[in-house]
mmCIF file of C-alpha atoms in Angstrom:
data_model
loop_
_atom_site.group_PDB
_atom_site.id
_atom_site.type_symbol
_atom_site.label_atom_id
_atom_site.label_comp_id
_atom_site.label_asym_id
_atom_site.label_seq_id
_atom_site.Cartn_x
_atom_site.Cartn_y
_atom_site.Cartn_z
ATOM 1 C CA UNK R 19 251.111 210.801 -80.210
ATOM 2 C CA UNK R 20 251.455 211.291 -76.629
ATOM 3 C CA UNK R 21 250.284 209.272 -73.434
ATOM 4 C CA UNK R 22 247.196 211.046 -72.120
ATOM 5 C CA UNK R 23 246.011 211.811 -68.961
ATOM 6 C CA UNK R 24 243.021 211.078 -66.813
ATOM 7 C CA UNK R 25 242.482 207.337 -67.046
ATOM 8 C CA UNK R 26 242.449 204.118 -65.815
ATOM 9 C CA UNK R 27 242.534 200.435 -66.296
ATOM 10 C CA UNK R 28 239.359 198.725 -65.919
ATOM 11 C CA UNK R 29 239.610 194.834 -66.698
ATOM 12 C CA UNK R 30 240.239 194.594 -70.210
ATOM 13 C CA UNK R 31 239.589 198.716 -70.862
ATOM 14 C CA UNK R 32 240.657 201.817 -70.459
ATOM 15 C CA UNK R 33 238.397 204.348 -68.972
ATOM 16 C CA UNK R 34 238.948 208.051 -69.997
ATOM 17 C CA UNK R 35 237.592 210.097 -67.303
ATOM 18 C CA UNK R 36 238.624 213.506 -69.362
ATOM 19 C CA UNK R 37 235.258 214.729 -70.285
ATOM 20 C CA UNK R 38 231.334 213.259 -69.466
ATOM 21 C CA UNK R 39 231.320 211.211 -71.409
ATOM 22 C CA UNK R 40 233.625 208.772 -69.343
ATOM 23 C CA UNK R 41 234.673 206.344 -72.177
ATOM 24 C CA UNK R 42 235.418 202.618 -71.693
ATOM 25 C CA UNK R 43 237.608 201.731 -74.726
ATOM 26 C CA UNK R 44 239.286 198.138 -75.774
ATOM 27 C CA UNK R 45 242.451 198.104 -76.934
ATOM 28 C CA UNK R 46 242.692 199.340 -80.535
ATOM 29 C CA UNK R 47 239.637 201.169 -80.622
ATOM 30 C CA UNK R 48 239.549 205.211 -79.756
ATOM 31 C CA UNK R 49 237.175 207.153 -77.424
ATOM 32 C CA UNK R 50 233.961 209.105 -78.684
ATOM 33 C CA UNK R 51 236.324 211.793 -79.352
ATOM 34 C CA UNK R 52 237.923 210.206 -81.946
ATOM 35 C CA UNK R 53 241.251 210.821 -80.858
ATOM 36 C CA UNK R 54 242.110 209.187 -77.566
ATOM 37 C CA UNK R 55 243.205 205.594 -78.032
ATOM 38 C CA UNK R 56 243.452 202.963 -75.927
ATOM 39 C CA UNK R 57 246.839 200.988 -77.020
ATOM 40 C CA UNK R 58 248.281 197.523 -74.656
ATOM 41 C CA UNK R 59 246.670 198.810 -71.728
ATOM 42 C CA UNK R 60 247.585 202.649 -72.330
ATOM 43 C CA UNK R 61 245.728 205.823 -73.405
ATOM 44 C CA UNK R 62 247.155 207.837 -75.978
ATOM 45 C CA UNK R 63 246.053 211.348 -77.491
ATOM 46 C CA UNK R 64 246.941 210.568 -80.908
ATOM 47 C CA UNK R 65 246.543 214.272 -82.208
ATOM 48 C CA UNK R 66 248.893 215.653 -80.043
ATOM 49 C CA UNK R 67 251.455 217.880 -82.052
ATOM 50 C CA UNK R 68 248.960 217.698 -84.851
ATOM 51 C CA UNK R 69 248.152 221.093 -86.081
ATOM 52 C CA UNK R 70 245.352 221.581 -88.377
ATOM 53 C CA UNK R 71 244.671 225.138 -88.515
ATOM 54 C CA UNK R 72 247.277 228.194 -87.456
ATOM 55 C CA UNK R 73 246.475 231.881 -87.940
ATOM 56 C CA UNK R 74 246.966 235.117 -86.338
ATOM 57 C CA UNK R 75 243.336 236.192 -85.144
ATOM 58 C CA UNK R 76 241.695 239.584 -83.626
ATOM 59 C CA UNK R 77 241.171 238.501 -79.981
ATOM 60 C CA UNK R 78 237.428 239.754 -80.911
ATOM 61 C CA UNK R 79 237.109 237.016 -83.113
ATOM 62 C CA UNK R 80 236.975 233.996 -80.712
ATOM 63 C CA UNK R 81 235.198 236.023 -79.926
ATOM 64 C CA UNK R 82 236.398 237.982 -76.825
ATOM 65 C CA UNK R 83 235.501 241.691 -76.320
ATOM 66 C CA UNK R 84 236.426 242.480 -72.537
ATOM 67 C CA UNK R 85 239.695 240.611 -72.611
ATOM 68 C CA UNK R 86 243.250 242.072 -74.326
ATOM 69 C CA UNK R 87 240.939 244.094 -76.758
ATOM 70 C CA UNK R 88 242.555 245.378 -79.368
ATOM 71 C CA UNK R 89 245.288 242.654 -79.415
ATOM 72 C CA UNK R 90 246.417 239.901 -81.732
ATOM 73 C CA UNK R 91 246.029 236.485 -80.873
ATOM 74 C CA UNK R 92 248.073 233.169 -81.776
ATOM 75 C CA UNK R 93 245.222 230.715 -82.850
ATOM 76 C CA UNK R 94 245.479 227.079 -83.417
ATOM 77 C CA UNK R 95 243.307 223.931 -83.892
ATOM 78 C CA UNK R 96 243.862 220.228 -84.268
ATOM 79 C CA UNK R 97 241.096 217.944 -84.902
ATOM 80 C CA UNK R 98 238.482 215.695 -82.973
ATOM 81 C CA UNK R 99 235.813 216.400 -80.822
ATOM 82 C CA UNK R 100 233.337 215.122 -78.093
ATOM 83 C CA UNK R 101 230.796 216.194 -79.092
ATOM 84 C CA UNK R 102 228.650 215.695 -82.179
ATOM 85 C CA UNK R 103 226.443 218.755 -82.882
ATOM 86 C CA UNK R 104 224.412 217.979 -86.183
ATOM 87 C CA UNK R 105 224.681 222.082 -86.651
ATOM 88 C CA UNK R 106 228.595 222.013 -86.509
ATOM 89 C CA UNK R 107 230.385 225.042 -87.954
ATOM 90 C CA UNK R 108 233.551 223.545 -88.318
ATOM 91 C CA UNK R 109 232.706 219.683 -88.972
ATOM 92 C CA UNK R 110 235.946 219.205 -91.728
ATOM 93 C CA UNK R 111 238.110 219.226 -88.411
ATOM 94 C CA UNK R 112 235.686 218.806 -85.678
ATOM 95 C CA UNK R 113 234.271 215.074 -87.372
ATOM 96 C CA UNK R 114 237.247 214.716 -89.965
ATOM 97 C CA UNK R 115 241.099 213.883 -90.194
ATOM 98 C CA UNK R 116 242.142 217.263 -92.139
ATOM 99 C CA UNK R 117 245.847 218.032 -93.291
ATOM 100 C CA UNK R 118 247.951 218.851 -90.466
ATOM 101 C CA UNK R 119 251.468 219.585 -89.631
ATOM 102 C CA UNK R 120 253.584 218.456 -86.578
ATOM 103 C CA UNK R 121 254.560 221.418 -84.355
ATOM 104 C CA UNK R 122 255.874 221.176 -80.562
ATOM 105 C CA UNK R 123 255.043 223.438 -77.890
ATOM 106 C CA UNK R 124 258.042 225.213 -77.662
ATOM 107 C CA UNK R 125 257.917 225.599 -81.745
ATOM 108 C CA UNK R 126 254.164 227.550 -80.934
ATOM 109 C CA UNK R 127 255.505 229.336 -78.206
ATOM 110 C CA UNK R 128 258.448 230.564 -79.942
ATOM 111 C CA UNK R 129 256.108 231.551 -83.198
ATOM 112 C CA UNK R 130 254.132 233.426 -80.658
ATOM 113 C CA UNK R 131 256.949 235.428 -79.500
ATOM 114 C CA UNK R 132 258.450 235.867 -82.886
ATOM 115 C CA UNK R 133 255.542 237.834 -83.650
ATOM 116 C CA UNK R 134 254.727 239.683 -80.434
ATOM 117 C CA UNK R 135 251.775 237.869 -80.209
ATOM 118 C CA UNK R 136 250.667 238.724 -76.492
ATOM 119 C CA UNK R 137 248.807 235.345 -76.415
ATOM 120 C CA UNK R 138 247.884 231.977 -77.400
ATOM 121 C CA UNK R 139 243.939 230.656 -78.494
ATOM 122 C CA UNK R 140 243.038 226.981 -77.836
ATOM 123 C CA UNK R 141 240.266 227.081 -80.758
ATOM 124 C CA UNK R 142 238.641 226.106 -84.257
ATOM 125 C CA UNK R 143 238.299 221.965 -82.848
ATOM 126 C CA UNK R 144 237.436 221.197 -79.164
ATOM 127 C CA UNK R 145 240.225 222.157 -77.103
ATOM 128 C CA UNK R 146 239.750 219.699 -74.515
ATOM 129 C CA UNK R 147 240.049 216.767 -77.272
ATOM 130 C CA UNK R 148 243.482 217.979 -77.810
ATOM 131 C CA UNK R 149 244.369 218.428 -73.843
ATOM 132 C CA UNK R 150 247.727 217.088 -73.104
ATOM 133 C CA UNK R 151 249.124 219.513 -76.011
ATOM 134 C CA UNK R 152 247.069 222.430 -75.160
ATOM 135 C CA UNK R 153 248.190 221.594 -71.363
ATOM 136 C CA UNK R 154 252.393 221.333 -72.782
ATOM 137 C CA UNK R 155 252.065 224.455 -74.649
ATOM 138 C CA UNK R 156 249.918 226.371 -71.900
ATOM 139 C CA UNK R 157 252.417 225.747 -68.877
ATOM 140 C CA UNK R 158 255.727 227.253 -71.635
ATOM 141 C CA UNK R 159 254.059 229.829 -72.626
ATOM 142 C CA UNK R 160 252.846 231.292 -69.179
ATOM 143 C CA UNK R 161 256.587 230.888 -68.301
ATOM 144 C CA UNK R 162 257.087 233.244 -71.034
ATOM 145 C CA UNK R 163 254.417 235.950 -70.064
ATOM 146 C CA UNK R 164 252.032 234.915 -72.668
ATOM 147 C CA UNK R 165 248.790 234.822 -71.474
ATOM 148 C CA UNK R 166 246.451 231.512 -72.689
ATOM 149 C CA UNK R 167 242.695 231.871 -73.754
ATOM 150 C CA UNK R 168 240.790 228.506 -74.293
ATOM 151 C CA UNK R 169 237.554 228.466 -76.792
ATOM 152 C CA UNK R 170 235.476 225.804 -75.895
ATOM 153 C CA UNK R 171 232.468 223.653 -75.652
ATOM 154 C CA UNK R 172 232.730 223.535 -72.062
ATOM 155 C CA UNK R 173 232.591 219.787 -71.856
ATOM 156 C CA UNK R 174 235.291 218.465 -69.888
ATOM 157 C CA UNK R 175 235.707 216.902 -66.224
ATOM 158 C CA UNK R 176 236.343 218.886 -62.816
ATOM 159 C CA UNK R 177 239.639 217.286 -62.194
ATOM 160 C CA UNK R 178 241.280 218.009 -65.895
ATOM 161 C CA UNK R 179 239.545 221.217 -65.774
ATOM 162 C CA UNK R 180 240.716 222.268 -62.220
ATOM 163 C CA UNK R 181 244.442 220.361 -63.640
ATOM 164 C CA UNK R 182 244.496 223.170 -66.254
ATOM 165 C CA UNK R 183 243.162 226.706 -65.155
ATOM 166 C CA UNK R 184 246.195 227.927 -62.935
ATOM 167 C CA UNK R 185 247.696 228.351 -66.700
ATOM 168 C CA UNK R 186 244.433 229.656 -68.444
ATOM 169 C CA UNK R 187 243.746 233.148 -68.616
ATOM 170 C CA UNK R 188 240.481 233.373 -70.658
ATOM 171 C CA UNK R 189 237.736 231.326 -71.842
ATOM 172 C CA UNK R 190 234.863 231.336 -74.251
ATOM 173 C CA UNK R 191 232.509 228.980 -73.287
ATOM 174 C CA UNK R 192 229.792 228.001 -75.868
ATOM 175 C CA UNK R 193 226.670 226.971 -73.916
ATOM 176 C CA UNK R 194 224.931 225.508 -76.682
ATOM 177 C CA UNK R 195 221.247 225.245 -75.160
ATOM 178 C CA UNK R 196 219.762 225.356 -71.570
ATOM 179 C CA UNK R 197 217.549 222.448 -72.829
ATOM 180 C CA UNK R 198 219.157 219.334 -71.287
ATOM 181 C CA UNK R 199 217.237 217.252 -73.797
ATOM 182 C CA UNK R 200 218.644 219.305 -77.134
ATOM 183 C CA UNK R 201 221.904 218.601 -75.664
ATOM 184 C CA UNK R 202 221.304 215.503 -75.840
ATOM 185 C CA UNK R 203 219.386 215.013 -78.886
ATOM 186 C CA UNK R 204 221.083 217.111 -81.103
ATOM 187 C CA UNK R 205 224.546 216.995 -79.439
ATOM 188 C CA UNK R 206 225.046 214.380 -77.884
ATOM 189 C CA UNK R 207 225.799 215.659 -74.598
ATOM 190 C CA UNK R 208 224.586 216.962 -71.721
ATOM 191 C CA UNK R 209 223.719 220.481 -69.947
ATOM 192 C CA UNK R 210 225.043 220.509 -66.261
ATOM 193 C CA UNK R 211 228.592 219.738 -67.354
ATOM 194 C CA UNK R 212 228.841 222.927 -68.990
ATOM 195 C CA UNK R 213 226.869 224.895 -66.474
ATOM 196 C CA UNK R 214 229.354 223.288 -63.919
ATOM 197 C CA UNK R 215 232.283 224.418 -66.126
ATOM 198 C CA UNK R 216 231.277 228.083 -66.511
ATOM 199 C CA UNK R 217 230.898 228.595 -62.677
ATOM 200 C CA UNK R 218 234.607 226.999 -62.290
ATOM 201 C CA UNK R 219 236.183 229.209 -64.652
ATOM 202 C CA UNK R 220 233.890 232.365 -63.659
ATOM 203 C CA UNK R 221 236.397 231.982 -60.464
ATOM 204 C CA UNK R 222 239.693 231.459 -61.978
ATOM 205 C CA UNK R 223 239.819 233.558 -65.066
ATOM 206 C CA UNK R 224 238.100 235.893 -67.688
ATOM 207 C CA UNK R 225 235.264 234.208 -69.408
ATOM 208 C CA UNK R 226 232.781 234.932 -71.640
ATOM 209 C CA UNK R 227 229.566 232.680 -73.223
ATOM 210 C CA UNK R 228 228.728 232.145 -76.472
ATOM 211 C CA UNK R 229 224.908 230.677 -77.481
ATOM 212 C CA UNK R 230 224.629 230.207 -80.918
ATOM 213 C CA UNK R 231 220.355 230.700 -81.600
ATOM 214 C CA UNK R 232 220.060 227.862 -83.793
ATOM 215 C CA UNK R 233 216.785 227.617 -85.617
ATOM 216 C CA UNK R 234 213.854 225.449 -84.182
ATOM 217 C CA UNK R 235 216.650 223.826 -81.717
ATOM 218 C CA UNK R 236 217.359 226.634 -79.163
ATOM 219 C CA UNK R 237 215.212 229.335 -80.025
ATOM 220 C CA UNK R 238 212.668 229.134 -77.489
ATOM 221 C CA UNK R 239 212.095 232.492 -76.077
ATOM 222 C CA UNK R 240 211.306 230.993 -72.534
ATOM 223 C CA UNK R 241 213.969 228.813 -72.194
ATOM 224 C CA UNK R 242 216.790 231.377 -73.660
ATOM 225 C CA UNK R 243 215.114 233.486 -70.860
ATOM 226 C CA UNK R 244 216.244 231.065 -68.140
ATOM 227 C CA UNK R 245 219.265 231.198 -69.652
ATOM 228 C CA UNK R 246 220.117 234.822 -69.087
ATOM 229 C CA UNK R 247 218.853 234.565 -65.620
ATOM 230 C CA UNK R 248 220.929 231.886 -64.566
ATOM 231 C CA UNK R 249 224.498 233.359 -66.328
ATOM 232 C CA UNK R 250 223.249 236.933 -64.343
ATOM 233 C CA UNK R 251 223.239 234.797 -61.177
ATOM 234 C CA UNK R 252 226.828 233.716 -61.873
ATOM 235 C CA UNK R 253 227.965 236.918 -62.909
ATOM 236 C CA UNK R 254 225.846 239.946 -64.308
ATOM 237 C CA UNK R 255 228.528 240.970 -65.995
ATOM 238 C CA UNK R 256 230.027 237.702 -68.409
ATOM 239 C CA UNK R 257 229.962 239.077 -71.901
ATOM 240 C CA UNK R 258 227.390 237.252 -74.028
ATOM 241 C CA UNK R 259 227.559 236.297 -77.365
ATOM 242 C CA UNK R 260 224.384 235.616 -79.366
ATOM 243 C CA UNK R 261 225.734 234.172 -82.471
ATOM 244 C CA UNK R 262 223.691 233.857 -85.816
ATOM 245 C CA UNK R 263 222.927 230.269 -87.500
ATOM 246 C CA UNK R 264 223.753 229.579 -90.982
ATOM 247 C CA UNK R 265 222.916 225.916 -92.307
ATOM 248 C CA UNK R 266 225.857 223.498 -92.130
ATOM 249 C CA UNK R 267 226.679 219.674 -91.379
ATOM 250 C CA UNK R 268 224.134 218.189 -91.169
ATOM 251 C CA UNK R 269 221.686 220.392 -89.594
ATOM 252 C CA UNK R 270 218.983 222.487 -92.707
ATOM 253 C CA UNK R 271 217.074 224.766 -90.860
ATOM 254 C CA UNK R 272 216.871 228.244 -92.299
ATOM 255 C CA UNK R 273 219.528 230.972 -90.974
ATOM 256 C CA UNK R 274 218.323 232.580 -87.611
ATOM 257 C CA UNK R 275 215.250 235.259 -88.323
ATOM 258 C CA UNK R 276 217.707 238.482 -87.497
ATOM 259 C CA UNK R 277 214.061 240.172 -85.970
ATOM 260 C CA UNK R 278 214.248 237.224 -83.704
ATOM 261 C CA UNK R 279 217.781 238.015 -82.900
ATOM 262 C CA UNK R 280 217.331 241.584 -82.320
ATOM 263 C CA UNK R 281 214.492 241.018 -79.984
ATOM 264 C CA UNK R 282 216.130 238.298 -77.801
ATOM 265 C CA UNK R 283 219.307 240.812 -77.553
ATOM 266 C CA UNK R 284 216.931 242.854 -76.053
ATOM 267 C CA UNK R 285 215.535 240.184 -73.593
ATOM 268 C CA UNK R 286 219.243 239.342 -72.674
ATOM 269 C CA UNK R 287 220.405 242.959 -71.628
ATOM 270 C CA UNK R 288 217.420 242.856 -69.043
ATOM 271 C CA UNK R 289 219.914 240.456 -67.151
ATOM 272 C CA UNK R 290 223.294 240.636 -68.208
ATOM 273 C CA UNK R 291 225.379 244.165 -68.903
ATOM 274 C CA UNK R 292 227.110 242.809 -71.917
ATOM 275 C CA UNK R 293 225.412 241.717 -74.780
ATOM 276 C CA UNK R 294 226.787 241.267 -78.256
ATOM 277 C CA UNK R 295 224.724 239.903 -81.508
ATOM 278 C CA UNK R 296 227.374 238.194 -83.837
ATOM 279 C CA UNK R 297 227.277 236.766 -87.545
ATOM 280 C CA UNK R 298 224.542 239.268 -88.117
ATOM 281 C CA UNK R 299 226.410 241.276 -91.291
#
């Protein structure tokens, strides 16, 4: 447990200005998150050090395919998240408290070295949710000559955002529908956030987008269209990712129709020069 950043008092709360959501939390009780506590007038992150999930990961995997290809990445998780997709791949430590062990940065950094890893990956929960240690770890390990690559939902706050990018070197950003009202309904969050996020990070560092086409939520050939136009009027070239659907959480639709997929990758490389189809094997 650590004191977090970005927030303030407000009367008898605290208000945690990290991501949209801008919590106002009484003492005792945690954010939306599920993680960030407000404790006697103080915010704490209260998974920081808490590592769920540790692995050694193809870069291509988070997936990144114009960044350090070829290399291995240090990958590591925690838990929480802020937001609450009813599709969620990865709910057991997204929306759960899974097993974890306590690690410090410079134990990460120093397991990343060990093995020659030439980087670290922010991944498998909501990296944001987990900030202050992703922010610790970030800053040692660029002091080291590791480079940092953040997967992510995108959903986090200028100033924390702007805080953290001089010491991020990559990004996948998961842009889960251009539909502000799916966001909301089925997420719980909201569209221009993310946009906003993606055009910050477009200027700072490598990025590529992930959309995963989930079935009768964001497979609407018109608005996936809009989509692709507005990423090719960031940036023509950002790598896409168009990710396959499989039933999980608590979202049952069937798995995304691959014909659909094919013919939407199609669609896509009409506007952007780098379009990948993933989960399809």
């Amino acid at each position: 447990m650590k004191e977090a950043k970005f927030y303030k008092i407000e009367g008898e709360k605290v208000h945690c200005y990290l991501c949209p959501h801008h919590c106002k939390i009484s003492n005792g009780q945690k954010g939306l998150c599920g993680v960030r506590k407000s404790m006697n007038e103080k915010l704490y992150s209260i998974n920081y050090g808490q590592v769920s999930s540790i692995n050694g990961d193809p870069i291509e995997k988070k997936p990144l395919y114009h960044f350090m290809e070829g290399s291995t990445t240090l990958s590591i998780g925690s838990f929480g998240c802020n937001l609450s997709c009813e599709f969620c791949q990865n709910y057991t430590i997204a929306k759960e408290i899974p097993k974890v062990i306590a690690m410090k940065p410079e134990e990460i950094v120093n397991l990343a070295l060990e093995y020659q890893y030439p980087s670290i990956s922010y991944t498998y929960n909501e990296p944001t949710i987990y900030y202050e240690y992703m922010y610790d770890i970030a800053v040692l390990a660029k002091s080291k000559g590791l480079k940092n690559i953040m997967v992510t939902n995108g959903y986090i706050e200028e100033e924390p955002l702007n805080s953290l990018l001089p010491y991020i070197d990559a990004m996948n950003i998961d842009l889960k529908s251009y539909n502000d009202f799916h966001y909301k309904k089925i997420c719980q969050g909201s569209l221009e956030p993310v946009k906003r996020t993606i055009l910050q990070a477009s200027k700072c560092c490598h990025v590529e987008v992930t959309t995963l086409l989930v079935t009768n939520m964001n497979d609407q050939e018109e608005e996936l269209i809009e989509e692709f136009s507005w990423l090719a009027s960031v940036n023509p070239d950002i790598p896409l990712h168009l990710s396959r659907y499989f039933p999980r959480y608590n979202y049952h639709e069937t798995a995304t129709d691959l014909e659909f997929m094919r013919k939407i990758y199609y669609e896509a490389k009409a506007y952007l020069n780098h379009v990948y189809l993933g989960n399809v094997k």
